[in-house]
Coordinates of C-alpha atoms in Angstrom, one line a residue:
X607 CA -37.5 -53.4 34.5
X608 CA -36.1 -54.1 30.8
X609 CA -35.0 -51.2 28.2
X610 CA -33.3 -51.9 25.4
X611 CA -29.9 -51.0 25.1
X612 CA -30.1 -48.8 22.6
X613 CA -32.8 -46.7 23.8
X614 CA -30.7 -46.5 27.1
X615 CA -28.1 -45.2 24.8
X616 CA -30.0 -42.4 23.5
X617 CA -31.2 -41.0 27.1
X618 CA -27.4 -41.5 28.3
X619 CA -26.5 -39.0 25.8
X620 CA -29.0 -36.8 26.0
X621 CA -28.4 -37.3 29.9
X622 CA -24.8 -36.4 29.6
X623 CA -24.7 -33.2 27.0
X624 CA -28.0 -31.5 29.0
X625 CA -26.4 -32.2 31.9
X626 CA -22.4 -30.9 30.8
X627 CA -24.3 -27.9 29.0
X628 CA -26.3 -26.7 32.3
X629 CA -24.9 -28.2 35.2
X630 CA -22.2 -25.6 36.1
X631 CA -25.1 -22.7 36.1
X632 CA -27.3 -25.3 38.2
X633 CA -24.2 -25.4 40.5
X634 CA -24.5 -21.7 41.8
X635 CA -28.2 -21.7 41.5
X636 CA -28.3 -24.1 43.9
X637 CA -25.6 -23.1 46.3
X638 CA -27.3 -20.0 46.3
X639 CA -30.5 -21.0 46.8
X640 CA -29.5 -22.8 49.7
X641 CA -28.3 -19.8 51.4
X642 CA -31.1 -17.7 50.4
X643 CA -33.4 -20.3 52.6
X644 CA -32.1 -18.0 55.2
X645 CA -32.5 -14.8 53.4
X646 CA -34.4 -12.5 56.4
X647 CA -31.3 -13.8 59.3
X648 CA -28.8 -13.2 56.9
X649 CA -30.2 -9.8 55.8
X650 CA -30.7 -8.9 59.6
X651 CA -27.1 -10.5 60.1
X652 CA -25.7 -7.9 57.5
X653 CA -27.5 -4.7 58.3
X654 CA -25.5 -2.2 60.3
X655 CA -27.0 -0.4 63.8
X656 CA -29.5 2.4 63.2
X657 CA -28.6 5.5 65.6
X658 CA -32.8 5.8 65.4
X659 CA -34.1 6.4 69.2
X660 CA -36.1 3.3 70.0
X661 CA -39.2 3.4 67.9
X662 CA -42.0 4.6 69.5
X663 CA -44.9 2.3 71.0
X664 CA -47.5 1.7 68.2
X665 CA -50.3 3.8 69.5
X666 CA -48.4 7.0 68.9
X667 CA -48.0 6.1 65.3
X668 CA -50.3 8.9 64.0
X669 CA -48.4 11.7 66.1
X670 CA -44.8 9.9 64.3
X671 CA -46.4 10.2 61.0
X672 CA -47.6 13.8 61.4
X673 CA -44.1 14.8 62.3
X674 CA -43.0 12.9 59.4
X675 CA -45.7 14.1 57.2
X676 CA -45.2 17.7 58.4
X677 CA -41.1 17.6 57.4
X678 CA -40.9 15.2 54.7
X679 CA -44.6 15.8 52.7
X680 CA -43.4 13.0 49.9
X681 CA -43.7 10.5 52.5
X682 CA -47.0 10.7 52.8
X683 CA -47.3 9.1 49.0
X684 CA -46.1 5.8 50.0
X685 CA -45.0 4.5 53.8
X686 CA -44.7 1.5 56.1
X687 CA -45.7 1.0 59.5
X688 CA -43.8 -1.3 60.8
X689 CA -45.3 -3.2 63.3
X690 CA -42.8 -5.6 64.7
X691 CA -39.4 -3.4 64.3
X692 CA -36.3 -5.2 63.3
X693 CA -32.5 -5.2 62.4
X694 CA -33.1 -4.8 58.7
X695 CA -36.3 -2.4 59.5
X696 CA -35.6 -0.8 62.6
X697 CA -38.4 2.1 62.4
X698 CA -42.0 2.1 63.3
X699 CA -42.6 4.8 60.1
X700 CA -40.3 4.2 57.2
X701 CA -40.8 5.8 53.5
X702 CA -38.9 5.9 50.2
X703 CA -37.7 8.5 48.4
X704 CA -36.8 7.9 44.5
X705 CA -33.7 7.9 43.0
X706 CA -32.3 9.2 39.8
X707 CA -33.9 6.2 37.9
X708 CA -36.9 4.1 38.1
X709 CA -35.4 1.1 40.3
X710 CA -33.7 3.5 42.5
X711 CA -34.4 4.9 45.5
X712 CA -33.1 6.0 49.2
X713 CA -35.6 4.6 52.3
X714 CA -35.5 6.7 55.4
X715 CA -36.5 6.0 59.0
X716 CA -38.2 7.9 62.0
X717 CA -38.3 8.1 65.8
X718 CA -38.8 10.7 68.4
X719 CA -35.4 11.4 70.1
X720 CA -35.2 11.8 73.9
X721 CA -36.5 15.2 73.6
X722 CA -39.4 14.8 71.6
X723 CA -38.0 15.9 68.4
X724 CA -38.4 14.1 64.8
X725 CA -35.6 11.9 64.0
X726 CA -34.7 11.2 60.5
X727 CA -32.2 8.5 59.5
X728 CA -31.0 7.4 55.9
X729 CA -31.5 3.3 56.4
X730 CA -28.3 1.2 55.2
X731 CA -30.5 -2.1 54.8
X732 CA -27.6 -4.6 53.5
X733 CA -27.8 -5.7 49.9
X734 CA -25.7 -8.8 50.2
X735 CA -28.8 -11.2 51.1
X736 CA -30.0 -9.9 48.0
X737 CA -27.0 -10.1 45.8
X738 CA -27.2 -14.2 46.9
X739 CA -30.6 -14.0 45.9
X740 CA -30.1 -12.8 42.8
X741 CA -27.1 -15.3 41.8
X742 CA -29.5 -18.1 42.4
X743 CA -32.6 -16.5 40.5
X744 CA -30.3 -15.7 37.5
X745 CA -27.9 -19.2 38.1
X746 CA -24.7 -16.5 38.3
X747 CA -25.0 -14.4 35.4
X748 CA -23.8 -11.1 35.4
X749 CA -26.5 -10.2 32.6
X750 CA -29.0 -7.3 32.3
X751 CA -32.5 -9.3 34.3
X752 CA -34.5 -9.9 31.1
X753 CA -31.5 -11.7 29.2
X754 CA -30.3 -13.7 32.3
X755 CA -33.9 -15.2 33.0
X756 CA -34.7 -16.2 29.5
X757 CA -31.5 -17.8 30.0
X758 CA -32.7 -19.6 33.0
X759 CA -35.3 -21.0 31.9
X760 CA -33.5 -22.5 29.3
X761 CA -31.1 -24.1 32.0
X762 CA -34.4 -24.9 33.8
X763 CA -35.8 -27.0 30.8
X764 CA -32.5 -28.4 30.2
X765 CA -32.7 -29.5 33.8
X766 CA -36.1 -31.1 33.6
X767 CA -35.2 -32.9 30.2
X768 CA -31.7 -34.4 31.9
X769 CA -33.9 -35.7 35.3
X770 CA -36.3 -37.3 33.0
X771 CA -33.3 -39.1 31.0
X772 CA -31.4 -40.0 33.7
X773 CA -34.2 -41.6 36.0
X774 CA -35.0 -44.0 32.7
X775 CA -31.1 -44.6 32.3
X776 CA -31.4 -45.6 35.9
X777 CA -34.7 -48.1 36.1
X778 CA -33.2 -51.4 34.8
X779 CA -30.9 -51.6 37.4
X780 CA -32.5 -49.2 40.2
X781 CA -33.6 -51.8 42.7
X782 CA -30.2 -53.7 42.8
X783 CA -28.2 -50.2 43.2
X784 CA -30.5 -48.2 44.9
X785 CA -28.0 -46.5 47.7
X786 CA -25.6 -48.6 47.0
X787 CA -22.3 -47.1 47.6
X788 CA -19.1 -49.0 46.2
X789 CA -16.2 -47.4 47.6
X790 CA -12.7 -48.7 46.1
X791 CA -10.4 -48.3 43.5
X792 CA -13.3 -47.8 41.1
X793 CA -13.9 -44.2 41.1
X794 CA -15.9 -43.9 38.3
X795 CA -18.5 -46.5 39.8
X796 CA -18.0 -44.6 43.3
X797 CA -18.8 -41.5 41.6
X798 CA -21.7 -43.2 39.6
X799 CA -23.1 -44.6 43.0
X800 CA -23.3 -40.8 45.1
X801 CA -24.3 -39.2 42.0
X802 CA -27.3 -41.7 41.5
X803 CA -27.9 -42.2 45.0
X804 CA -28.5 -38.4 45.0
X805 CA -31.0 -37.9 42.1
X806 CA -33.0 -40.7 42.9
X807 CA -33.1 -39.8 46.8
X808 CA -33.8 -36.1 45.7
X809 CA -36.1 -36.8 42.3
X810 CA -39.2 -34.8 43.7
X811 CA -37.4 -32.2 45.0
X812 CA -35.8 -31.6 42.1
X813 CA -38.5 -32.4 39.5
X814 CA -40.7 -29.2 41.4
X815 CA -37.3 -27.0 41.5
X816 CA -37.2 -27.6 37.7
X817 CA -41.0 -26.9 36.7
X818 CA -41.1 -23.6 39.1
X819 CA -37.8 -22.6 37.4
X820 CA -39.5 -22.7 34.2
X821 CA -42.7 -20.8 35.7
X822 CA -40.8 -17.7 37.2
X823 CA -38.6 -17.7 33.7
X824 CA -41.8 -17.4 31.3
X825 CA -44.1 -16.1 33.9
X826 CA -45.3 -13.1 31.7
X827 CA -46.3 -15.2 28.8
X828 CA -47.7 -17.9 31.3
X829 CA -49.9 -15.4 32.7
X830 CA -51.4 -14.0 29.6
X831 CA -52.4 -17.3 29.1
X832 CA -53.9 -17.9 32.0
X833 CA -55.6 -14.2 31.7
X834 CA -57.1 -15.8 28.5
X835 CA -58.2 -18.9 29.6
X836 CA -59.0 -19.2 33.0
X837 CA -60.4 -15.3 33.5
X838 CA -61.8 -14.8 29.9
X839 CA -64.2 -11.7 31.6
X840 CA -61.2 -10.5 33.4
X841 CA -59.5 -11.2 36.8
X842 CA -62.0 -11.5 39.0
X843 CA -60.7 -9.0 41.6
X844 CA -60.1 -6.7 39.0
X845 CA -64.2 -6.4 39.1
X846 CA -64.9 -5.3 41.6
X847 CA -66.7 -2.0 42.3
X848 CA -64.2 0.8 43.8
X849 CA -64.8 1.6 47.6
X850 CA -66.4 5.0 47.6
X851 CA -64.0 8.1 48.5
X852 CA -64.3 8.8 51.9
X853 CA -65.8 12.2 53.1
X854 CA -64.5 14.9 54.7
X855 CA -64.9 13.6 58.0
X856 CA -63.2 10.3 57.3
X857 CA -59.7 9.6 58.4
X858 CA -57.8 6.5 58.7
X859 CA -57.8 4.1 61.4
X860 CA -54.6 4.5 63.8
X861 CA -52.0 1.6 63.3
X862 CA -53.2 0.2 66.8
X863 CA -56.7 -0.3 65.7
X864 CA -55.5 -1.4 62.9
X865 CA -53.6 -4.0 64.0
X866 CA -56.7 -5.1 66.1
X867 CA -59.2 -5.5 63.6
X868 CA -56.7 -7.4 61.6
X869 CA -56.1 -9.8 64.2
X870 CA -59.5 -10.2 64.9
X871 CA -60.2 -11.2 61.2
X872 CA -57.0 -13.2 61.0
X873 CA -56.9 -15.2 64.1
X874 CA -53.0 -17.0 63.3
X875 CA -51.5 -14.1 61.6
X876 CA -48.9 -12.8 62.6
X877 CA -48.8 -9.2 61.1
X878 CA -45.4 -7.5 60.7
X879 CA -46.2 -4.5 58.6
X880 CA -48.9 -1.9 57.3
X881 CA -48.3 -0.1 53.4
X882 CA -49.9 2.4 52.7
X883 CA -50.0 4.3 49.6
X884 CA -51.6 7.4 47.9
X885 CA -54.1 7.0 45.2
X886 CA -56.2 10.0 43.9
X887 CA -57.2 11.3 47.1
X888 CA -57.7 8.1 48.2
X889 CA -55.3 6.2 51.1
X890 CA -55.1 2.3 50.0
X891 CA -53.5 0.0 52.5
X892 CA -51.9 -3.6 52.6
X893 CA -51.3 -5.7 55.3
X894 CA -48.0 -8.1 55.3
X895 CA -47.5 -10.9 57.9
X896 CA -47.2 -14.7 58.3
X897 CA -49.5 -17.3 59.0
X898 CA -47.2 -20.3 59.6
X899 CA -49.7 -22.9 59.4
X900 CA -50.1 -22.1 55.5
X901 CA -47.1 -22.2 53.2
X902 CA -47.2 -18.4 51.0
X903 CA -45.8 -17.4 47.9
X904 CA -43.5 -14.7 49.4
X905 CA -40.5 -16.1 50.5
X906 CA -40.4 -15.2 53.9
X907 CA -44.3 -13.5 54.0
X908 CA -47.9 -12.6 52.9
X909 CA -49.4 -10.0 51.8
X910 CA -53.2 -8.2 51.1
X911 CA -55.0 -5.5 50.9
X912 CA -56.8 -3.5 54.0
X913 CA -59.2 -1.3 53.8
X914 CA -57.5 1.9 56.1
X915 CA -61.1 3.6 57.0
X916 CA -62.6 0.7 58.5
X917 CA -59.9 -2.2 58.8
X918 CA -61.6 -4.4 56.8
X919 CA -59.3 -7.4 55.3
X920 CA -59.8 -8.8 51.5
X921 CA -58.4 -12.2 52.4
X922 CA -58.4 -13.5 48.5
X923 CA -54.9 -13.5 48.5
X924 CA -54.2 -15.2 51.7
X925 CA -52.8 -18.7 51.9
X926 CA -55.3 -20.8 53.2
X927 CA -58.6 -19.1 51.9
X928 CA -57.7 -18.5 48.4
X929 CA -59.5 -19.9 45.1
X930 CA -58.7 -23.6 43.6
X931 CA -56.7 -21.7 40.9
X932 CA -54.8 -19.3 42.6
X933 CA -53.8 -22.2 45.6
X934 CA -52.0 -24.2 42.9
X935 CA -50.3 -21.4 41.6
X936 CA -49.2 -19.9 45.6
X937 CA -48.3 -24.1 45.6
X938 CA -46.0 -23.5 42.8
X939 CA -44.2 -20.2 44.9
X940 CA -44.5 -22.4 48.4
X941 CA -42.8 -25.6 47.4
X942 CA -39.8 -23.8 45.1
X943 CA -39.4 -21.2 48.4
X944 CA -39.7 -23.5 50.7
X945 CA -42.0 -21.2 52.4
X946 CA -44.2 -24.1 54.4
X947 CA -43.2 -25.7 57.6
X948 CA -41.4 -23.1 59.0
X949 CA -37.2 -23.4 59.8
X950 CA -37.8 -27.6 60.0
X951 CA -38.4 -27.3 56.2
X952 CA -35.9 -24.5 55.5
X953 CA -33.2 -26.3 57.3
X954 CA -33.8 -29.3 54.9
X955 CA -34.3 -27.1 51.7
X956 CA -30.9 -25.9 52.8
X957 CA -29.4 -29.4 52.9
X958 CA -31.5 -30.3 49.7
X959 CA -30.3 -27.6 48.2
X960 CA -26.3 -28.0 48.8
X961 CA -27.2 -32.0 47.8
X962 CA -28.4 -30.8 44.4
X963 CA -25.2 -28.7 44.2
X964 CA -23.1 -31.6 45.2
X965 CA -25.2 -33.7 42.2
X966 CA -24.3 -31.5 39.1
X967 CA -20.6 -31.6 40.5
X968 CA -20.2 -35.6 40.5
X969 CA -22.4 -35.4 36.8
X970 CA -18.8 -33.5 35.5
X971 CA -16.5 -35.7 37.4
X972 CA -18.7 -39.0 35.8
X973 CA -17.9 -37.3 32.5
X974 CA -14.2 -36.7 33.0
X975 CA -13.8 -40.3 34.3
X976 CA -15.4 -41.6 31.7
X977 CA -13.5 -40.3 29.4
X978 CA -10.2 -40.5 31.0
X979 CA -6.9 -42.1 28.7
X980 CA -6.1 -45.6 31.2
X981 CA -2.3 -46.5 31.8
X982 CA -1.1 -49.2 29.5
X983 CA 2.5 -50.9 29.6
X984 CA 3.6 -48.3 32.2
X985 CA 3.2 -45.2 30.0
X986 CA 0.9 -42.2 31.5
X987 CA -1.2 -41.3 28.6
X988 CA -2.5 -37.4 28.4
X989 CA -5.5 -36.8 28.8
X990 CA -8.2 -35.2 26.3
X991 CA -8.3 -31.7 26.0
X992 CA -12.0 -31.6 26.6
X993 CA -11.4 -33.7 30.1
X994 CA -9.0 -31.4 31.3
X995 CA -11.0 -28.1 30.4
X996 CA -14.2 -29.5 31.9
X997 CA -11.9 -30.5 35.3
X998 CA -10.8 -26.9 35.7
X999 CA -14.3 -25.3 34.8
X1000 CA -15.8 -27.7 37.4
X1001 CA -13.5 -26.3 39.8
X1002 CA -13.0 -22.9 38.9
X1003 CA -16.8 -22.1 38.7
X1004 CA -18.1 -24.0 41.6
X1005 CA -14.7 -22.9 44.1
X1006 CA -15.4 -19.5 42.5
X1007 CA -19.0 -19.3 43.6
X1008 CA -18.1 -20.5 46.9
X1009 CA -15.4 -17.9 47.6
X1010 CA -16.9 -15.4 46.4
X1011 CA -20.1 -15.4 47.9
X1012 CA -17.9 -16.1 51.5
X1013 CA -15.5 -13.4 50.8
X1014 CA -18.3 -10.8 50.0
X1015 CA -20.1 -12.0 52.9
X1016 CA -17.2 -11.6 55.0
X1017 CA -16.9 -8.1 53.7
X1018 CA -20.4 -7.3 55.3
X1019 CA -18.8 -5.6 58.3
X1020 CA -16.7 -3.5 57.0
X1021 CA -17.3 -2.0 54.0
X1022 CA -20.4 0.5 55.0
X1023 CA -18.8 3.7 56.4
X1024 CA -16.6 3.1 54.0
X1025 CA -17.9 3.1 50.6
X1026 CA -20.5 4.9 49.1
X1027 CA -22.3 2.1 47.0
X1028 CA -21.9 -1.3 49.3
X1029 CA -24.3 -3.2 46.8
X1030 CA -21.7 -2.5 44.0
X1031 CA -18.7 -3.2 45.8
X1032 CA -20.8 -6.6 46.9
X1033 CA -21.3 -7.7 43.5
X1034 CA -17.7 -6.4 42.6
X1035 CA -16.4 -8.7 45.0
X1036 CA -18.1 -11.7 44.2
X1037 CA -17.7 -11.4 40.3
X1038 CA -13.6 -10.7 41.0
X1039 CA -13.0 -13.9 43.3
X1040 CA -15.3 -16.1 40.6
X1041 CA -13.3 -15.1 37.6
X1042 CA -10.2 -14.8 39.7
X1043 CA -11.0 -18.9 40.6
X1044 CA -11.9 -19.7 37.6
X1045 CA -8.4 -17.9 35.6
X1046 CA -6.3 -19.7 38.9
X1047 CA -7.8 -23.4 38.0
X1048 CA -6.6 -23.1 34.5
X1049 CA -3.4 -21.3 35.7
X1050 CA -2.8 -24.3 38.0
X1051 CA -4.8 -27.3 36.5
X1052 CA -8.1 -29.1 37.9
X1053 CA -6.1 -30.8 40.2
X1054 CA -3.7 -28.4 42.3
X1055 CA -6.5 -25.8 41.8
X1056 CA -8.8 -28.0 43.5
X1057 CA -6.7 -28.0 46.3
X1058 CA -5.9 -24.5 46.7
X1059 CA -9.1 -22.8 46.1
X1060 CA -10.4 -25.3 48.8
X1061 CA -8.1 -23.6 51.3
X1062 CA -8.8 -20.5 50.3
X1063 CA -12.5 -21.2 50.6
X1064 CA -12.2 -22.1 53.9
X1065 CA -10.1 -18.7 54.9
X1066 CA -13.0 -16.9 53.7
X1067 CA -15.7 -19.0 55.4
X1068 CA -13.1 -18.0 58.5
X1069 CA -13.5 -15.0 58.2
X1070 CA -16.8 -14.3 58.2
X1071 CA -17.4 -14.9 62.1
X1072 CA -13.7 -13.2 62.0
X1073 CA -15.6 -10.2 61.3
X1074 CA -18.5 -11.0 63.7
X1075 CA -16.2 -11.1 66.3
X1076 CA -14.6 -7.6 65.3
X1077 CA -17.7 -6.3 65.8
X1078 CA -18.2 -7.5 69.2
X1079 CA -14.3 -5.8 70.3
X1080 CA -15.8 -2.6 67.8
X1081 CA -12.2 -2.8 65.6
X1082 CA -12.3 -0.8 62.8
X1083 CA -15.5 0.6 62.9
X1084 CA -17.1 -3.0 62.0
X1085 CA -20.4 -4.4 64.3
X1086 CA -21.9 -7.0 65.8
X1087 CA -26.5 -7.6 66.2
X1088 CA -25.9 -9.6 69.8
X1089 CA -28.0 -12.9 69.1
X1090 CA -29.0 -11.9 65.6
X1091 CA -27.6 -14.1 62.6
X1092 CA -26.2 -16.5 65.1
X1093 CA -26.5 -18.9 63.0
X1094 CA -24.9 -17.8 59.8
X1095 CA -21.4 -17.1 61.7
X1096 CA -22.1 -21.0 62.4
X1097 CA -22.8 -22.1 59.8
X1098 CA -19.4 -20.5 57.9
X1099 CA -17.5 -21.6 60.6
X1100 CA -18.7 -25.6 60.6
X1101 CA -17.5 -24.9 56.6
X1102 CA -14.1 -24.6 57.4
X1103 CA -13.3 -28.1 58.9
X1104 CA -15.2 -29.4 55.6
X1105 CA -13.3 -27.4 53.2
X1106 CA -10.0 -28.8 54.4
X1107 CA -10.7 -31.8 55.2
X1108 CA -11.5 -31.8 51.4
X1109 CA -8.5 -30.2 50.4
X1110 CA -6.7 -32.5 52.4
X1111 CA -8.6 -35.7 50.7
X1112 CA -7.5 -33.8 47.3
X1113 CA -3.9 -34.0 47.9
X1114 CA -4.3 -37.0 49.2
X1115 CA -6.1 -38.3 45.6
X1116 CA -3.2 -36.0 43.8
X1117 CA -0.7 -38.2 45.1
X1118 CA -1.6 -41.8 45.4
X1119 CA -4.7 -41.6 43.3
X1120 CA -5.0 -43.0 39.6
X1121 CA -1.9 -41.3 37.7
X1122 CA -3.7 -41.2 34.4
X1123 CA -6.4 -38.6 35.7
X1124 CA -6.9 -34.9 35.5
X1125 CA -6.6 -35.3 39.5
X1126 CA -3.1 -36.4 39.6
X1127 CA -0.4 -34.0 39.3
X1128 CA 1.6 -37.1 38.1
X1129 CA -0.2 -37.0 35.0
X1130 CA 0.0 -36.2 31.2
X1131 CA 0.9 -33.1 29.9
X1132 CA -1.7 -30.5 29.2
X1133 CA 0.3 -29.3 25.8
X1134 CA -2.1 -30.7 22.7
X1135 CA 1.2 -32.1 20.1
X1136 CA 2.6 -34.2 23.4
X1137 CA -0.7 -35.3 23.8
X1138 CA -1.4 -36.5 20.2
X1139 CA 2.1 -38.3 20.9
X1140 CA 1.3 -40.1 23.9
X1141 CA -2.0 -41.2 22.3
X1142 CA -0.2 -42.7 19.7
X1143 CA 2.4 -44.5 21.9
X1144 CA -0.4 -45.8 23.8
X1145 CA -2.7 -47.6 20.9

């Protein structure tokens, strides 16, 4: 395919700056977003023991609630029945209690002890699945939600605008280089080769990361759009008549009946919970679960209402039997979450993920190369000021996000029992290594920074099964699920080999690599008047 060189010229820059400007941000939205592919093991990973008897069998749900109901009358405004008890939700009957603000709240579980008492227990669900969460919705910004997302979405559009201009920059030479990989002295055209080999390979997957970005950014106003145009009487369930109060001689259905009638009506549903909530006199009721033959817009479930007199289910908003329009928005949810296939297609959202990472970190390194100062009659120029600044962010802020979301991982075990707010000292912990890797790479310089914030990364992959393992000999008052989260004390440990192994491949490039690069320690000085000078010497 012919473009003219000019017009490739154009797209390259506008490639280049979008991509400089947003890439870093993409960086941790990415690496996070691949962990949170995992979000319900790692949360189930994290969460401490509950001292809770074993909850009771679900057909003596109504005699839990009216012990519950009977010592704790607030819980009666909103509850769960949890059908399928868990780690993270280890309680047939759990309920909320607000906190001193809106968005706060404390969520307490209940059992029968071995004597047939009420049990009450203050649940210590871990934050840290959702502290990962939350650094890949907001791409790392310690910002109040409402400024961080506009912010997003910005990066988001940014994102969209620099695949469109680098696919073009790409065409006239995409069938000859297409996975081509040049290994040699070249580095730039190394470089050049993964990073293109990447965005090509990955194009779809990225083009729907980038148009969902922008969706969940500018939702509100999208919807009020959508209010206008596609439901100009109205949303249609919004219609519909209210179910008559029921009389006196109505009550709820128990949870087991429940459960029942829901599966009768959704054959391949798998239900985990029941909510029920307070309304006027009036109980309304929702049931959450998972049909894994439908991708939902949840990230891990579904959810709809249920009638609680008679167990009828209003399947509107059930993947699989919704509406034309409301399918291609749940497709927008589904194929940003991942949410379809079941762990086949979150293991290779998590690999797609840490591949889009990998793709914003070789777009800085193209940029540094491309820009580097070449040796000329044996002198070792310095390089630009911008090159060297760009090499140390690169490092800092994508080293930093590693470590710190490793470290405050690796934290998990210990710090309840011994803090009062673990979700603070969680995102305390995360922000302190990322600025602490970021201040060490411009300490040190792109290159020996590189190196050492590698190795540290992998001591704090280490020790997150190190704490696992505490756990299981019960040091220090730490814990251990046995055969739950498995796989994330694997996964951190197959990180360590890879971390130094890249360290290693870093020293390696420090010392017999090109001298007159930001990667060589042999290189120019850093100090702007001796690099004016050695600019001068060298044209």
């Amino acid at each position: 395919m012919k473009i003219r060189n000019d017009i490739i010229k154009v797209y390259k820059d506008v490639h280049i700056w979008v991509g400089i400007i947003s890439g870093l941000m993409l960086f941790i939205a990415f690496y996070a977003g691949a962990i949170t592919m995992f979000e319900k093991p790692l949360e189930r990973w994290a969460t401490p023991p509950s001292a809770l008897a074993p909850p009771p069998p679900i057909e003596r749900t109504e005699a839990l609630l009216q012990a519950v109901f009977a010592s704790h009358p607030q819980a009666a405004k909103h509850y769960l029945v949890v059908v399928r008890p868990s780690a993270e939700a280890p309680a047939r009957v759990i309920w909320r209690e607000p906190g001193k603000t809106r968005r706060e709240f404390t969520e307490y579980g209940a059992s029968f002890a071995a004597d047939g008492s009420l049990q009450v227990e203050k649940l210590a669900k871990a934050p840290v699945a959702q502290l990962v969460d939350t650094l890949h919705q907001l791409v790392g910004l310690p910002f109040p939600d409402a400024v961080a997302r506009q912010i997003m979405g910005a990066v988001a559009l940014m994102y969209a605008v620099a695949l469109v201009s680098g696919l073009i920059i790409v065409l006239p030479t995409l069938v000859k280089d297409f996975l081509a990989l040049r290994i040699g002295k070249n580095i730039k055209r190394m470089w050049m080769d993964v990073h293109n080999a990447l965005g090509i390979v990955s194009l779809p997957f990225h083009l729907v990361m980038a148009l969902t970005s922008v969706v969940f950014a500018f939702h509100t106003p999208f919807y009020a759009v959508q209010e206008k145009v596609v439901y100009p009487h109205g949303l249609p369930w919004g219609q519909h008549e209210p179910a008559p109060l029921p009389g006196p001689d109505e009550y709820p259905l128990p949870a087991d009946a429940l459960l029942r009638s829901v599966e009768a009506q959704l054959p391949g549903f798998e239900v985990y919970s029941f909510i029920f909530r307070e309304d006027q006199g009036q109980l309304e009721a929702s049931v959450t679960g998972l049909d894994v033959r439908h991708g939902t817009r949840g990230r891990t479930q579904a959810s709809t209402h249920l009638n609680p007199y008679t167990g009828e289910v209003d399947p509107h908003d059930l993947p699989g039997r919704m509406e034309s329009w409301d399918a291609a928005v749940n497709a927008f949810f589904m194929l940003h979450f991942g949410s379809y296939g079941g762990n086949a297609m979150r293991w290779l959202y998590l690999v797609m993920g840490l591949a889009g990472a990998l793709l914003f970190y070789t777009g800085n390194l193209l940029w540094i190369e491309s820009r580097r100062r070449k040796q000329r009659d044996g002198l070792v120029p310095a390089q630009k000021r911008s090159a060297q600044v760009l090499g140390c962010l690169t490092v800092g802020v994508s080293l930093g996000c590693v470590i710190g979301i490793s470290a405050t991982l690796a934290a998990t075990k210990w710090l309840p029992g011994r803090v009062d707010d673990v979700a603070l000292w969680h995102q305390g912990l995360y922000y302190a290594f990322f600025a602490a890797a970021v201040a060490w790479a411009f300490a040190r310089g792109a290159a020996r920074g590189a190196d050492e914030l590698l190795r540290l990364a992998a001591l704090a992959s280490l020790l997150v099964p190190l704490g696992s393992l505490a756990g299981v000999w019960g040091i220090g008052g730490t814990w251990n699920h046995p055969g739950a989260g498995f796989a994330v004390d694997a996964v951190a440990l197959a990180a360590v080999p890879v971390f130094l192994m890249l360290a290693r491949y870093t020293r390696k490039r420090m010392a017999d690599g090109h001298t007159d690069s930001v990667w060589s320690t042999a290189g120019g000085s850093a100090d702007p008047a001796a690099e004016g000078a050695d600019a001068r010497a060298v044209t």
